[in-house]
mmCIF file of C-alpha atoms in Angstrom:
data_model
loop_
_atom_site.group_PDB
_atom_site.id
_atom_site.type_symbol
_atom_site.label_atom_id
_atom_site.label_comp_id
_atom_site.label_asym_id
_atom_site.label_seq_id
_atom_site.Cartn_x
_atom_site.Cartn_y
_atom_site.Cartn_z
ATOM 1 C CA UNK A 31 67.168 -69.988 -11.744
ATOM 2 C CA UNK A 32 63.868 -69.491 -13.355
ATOM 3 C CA UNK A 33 63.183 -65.694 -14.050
ATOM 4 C CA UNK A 34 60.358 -64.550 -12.961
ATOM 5 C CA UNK A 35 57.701 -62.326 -15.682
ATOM 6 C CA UNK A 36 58.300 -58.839 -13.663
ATOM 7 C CA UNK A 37 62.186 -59.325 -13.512
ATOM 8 C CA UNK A 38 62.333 -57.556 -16.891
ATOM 9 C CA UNK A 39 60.460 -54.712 -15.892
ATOM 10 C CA UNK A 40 62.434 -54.287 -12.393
ATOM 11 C CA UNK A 41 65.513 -54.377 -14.414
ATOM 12 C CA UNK A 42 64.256 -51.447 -16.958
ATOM 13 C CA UNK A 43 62.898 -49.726 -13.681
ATOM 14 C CA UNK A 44 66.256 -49.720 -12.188
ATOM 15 C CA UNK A 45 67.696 -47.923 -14.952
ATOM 16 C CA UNK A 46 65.439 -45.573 -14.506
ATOM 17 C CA UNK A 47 62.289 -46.656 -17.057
ATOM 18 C CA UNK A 48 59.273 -44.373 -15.230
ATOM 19 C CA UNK A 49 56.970 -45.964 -18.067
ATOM 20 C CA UNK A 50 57.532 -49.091 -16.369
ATOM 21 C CA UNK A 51 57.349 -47.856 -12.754
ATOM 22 C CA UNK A 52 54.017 -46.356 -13.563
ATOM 23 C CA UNK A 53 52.858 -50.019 -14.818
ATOM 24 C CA UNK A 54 54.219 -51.584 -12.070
ATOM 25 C CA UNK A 55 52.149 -49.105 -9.623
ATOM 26 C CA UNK A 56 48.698 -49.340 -11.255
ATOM 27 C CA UNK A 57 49.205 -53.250 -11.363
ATOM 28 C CA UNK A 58 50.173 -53.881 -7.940
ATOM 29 C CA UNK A 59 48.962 -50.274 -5.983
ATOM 30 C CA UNK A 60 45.291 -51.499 -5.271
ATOM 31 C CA UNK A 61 45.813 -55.511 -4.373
ATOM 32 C CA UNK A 62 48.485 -54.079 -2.254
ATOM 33 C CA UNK A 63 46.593 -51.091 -0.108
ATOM 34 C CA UNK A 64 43.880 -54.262 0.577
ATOM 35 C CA UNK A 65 46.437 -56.467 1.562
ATOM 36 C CA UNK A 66 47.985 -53.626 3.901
ATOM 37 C CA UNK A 67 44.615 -52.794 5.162
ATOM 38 C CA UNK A 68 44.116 -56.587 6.345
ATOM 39 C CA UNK A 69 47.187 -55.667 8.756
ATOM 40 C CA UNK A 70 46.604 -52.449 10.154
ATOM 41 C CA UNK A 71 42.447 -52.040 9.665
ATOM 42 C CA UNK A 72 42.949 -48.865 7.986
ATOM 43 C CA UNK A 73 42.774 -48.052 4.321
ATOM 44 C CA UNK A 74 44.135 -44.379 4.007
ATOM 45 C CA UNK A 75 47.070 -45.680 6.586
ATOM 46 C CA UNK A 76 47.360 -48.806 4.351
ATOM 47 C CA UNK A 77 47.551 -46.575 0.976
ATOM 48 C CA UNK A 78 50.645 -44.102 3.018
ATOM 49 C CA UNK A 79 52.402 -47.408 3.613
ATOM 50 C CA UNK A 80 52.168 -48.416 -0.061
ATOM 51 C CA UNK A 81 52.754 -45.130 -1.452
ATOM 52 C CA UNK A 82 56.091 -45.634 1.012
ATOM 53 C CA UNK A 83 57.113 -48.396 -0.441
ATOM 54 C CA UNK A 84 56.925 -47.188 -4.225
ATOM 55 C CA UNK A 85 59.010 -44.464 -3.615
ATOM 56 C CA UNK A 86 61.672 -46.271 -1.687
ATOM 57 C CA UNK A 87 61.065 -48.841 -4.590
ATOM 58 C CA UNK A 88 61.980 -45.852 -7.144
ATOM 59 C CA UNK A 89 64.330 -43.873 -4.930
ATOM 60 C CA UNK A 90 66.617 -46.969 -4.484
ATOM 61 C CA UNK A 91 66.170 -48.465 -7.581
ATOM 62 C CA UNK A 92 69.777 -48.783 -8.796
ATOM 63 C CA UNK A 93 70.527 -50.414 -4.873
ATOM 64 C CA UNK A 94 68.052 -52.939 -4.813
ATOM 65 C CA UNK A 95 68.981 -56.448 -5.532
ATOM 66 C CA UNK A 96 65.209 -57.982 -5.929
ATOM 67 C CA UNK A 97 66.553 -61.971 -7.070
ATOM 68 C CA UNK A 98 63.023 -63.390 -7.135
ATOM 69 C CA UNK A 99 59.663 -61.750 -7.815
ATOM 70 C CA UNK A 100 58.603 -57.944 -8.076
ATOM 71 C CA UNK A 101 55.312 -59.087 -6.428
ATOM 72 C CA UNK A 102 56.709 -61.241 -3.470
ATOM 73 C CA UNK A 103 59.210 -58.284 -2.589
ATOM 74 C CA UNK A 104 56.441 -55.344 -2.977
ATOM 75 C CA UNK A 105 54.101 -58.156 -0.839
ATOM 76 C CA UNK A 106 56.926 -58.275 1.933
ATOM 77 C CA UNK A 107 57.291 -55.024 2.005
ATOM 78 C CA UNK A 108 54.174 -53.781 2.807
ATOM 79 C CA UNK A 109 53.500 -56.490 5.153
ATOM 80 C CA UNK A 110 57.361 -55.345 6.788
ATOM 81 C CA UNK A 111 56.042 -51.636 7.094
ATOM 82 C CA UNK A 112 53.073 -52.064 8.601
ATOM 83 C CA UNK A 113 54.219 -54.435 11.239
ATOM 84 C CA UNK A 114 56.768 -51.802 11.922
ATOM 85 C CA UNK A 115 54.438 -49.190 11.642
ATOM 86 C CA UNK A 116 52.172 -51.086 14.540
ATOM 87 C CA UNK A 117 55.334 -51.475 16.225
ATOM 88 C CA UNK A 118 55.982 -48.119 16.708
ATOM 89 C CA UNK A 119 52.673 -47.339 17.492
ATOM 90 C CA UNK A 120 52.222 -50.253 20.274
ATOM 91 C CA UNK A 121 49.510 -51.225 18.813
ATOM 92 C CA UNK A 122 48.525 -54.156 21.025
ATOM 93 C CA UNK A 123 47.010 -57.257 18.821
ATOM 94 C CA UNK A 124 45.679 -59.942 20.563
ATOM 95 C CA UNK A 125 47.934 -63.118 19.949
ATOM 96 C CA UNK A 126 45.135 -65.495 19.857
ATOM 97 C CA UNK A 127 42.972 -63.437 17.088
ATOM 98 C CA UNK A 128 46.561 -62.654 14.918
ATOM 99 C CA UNK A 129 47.234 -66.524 15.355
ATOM 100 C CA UNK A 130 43.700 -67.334 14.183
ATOM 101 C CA UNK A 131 43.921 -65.225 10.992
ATOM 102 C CA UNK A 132 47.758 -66.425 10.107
ATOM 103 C CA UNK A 133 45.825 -70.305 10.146
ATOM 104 C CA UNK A 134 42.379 -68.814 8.461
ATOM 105 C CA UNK A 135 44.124 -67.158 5.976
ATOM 106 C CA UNK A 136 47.543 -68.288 4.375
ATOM 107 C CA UNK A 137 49.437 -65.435 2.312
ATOM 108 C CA UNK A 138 48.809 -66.888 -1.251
ATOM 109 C CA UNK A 139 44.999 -66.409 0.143
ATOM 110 C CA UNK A 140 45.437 -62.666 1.044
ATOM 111 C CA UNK A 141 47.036 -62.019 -2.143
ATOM 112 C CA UNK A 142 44.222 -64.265 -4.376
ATOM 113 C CA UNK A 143 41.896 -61.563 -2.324
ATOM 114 C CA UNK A 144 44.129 -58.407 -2.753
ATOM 115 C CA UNK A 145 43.678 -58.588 -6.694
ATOM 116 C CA UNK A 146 40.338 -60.036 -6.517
ATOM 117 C CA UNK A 147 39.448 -56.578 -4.680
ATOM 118 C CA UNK A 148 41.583 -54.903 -7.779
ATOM 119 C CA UNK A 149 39.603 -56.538 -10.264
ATOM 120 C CA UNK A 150 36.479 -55.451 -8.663
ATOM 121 C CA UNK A 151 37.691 -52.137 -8.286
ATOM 122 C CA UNK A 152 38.614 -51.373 -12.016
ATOM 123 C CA UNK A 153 34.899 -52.942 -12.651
ATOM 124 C CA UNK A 154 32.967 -50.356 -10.181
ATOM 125 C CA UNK A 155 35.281 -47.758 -11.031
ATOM 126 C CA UNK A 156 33.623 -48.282 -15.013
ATOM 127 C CA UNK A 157 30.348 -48.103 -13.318
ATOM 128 C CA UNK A 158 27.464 -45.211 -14.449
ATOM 129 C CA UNK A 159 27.845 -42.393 -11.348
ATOM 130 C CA UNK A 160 24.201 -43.579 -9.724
ATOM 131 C CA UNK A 161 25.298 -47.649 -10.031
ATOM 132 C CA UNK A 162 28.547 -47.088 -8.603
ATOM 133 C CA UNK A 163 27.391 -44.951 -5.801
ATOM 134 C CA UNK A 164 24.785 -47.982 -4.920
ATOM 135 C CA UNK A 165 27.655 -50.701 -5.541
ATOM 136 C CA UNK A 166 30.076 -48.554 -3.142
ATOM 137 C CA UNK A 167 27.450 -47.848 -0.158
ATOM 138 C CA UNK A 168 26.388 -51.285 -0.453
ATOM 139 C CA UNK A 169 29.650 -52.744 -0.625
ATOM 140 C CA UNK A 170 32.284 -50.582 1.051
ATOM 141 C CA UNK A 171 29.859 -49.005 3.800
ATOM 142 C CA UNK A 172 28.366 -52.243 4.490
ATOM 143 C CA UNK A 173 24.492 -50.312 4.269
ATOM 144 C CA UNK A 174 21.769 -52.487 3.304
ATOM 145 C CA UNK A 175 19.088 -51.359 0.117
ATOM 146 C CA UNK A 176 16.627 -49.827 2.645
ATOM 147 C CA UNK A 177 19.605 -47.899 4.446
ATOM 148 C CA UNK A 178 20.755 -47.104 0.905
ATOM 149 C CA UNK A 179 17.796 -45.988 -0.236
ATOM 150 C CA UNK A 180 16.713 -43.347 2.255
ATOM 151 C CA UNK A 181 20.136 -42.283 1.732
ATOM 152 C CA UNK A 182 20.015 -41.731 -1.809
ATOM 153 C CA UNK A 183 16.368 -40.481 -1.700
ATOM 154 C CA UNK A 184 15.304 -43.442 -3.992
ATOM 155 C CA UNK A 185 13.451 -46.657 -3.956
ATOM 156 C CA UNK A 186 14.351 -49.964 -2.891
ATOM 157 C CA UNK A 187 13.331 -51.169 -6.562
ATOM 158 C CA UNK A 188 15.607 -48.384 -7.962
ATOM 159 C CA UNK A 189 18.623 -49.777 -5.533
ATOM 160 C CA UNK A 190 18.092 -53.176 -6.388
ATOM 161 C CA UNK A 191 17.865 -52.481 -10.200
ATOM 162 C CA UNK A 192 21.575 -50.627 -10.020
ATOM 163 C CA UNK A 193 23.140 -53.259 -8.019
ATOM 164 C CA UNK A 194 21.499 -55.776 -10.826
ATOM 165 C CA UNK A 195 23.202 -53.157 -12.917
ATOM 166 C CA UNK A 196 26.805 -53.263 -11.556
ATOM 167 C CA UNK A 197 26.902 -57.396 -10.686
ATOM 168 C CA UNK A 198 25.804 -57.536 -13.993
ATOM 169 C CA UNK A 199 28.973 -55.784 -15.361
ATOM 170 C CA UNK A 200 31.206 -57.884 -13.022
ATOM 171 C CA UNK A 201 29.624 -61.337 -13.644
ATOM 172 C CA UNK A 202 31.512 -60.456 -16.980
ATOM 173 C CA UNK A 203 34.669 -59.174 -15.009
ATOM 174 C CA UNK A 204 34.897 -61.826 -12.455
ATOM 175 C CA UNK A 205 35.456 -66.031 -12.556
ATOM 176 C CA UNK A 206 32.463 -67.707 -11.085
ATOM 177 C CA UNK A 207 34.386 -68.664 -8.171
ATOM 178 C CA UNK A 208 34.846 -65.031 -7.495
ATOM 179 C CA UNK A 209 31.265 -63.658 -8.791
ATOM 180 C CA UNK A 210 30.275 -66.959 -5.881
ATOM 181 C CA UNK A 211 31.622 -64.981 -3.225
ATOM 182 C CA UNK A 212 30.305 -61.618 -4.370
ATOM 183 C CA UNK A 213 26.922 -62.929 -4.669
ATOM 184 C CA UNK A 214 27.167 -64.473 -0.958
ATOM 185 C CA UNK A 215 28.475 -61.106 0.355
ATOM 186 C CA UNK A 216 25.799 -58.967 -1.384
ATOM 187 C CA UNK A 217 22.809 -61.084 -0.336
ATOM 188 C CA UNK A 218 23.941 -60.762 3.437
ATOM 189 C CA UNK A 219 23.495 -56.902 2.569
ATOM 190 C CA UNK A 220 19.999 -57.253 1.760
ATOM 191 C CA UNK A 221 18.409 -58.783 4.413
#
């Protein structure tokens, strides 16, 4: 059996290493809360049900038989929860729009998108105060520069300079496959 790159660190975790908990959480905590969001269309539930999952991750540490990958199990998991979690809820999901999704989007995609989100993330997160605050109400609150600008009591110039800014900064963070998609999302924003 091939072992996989995170086996090592699962193995120091379940003797107890917190140095490598703590890496395992900032690698995976971010990718994961977007992939848990695509489930339950909620971000601060999504971030509970990772959170969950990291401390039943620690608290059962030296129970847990993980044979594969850190990443597939952490991915299952927090796909597991939240269908539970909508379970218990009765939240009632159309079949015909979860069937379209499952086809739209395979689960290597959601992941490819959960740490593309993570990347992008660390990036705005390096961001001056004004450019992230642009990026963010652009990106996140879906406004567009004029709706941005009243907002911020600037000009349009002034929000299209900081967003020039901060896709500046991830041009050098991001593939161009990624910075593609960005660019296509960004420009539906300005119109």
């Amino acid at each position: 059996m091939v072992k996989h790159p995170d086996s090592s660190i699962y193995e120091n975790i379940s003797k107890g290493s917190e140095a490598d908990f703590n890496s395992l959480f900032d690698r995976y905590y971010t990718p994961l809360c977007f992939f848990g969001n695509r489930h339950l269309n909620d971000m601060d539930l999504s971030r509970s049900v990772v959170q969950d999952v990291f401390i039943d991750l620690w608290e059962k540490r030296d129970k847990l038989k993980i044979n594969y990958s850190v990443k597939s199990y952490l991915y299952n998991a927090v796909r597991n929860r939240s269908i539970d979690y909508l379970r218990k809820e009765k939240v009632i999901i159309p079949l015909s729009d979860s069937l379209g999704d499952l086809q739209e989007a395979p689960f290597q995609d959601l992941v490819e998108e959960a740490e593309l989100n993570n990347r992008i993330n660390s990036t705005i997160n390096k961001l001056p105060e004004r450019c992230r605050e642009v990026f963010v109400l652009c990106r996140f609150e879906g406004l567009k520069y004029a709706e941005i600008a009243e907002k911020m009591n600037i000009s349009v110039k002034t929000v299209e300079m900081q967003m020039g800014i901060a896709l500046k900064k991830l041009r050098k963070s991001l593939s161009d496959y990624q910075m593609v998609n960005l660019l296509v999302f960004i420009r539906s924003k300005k119109k």
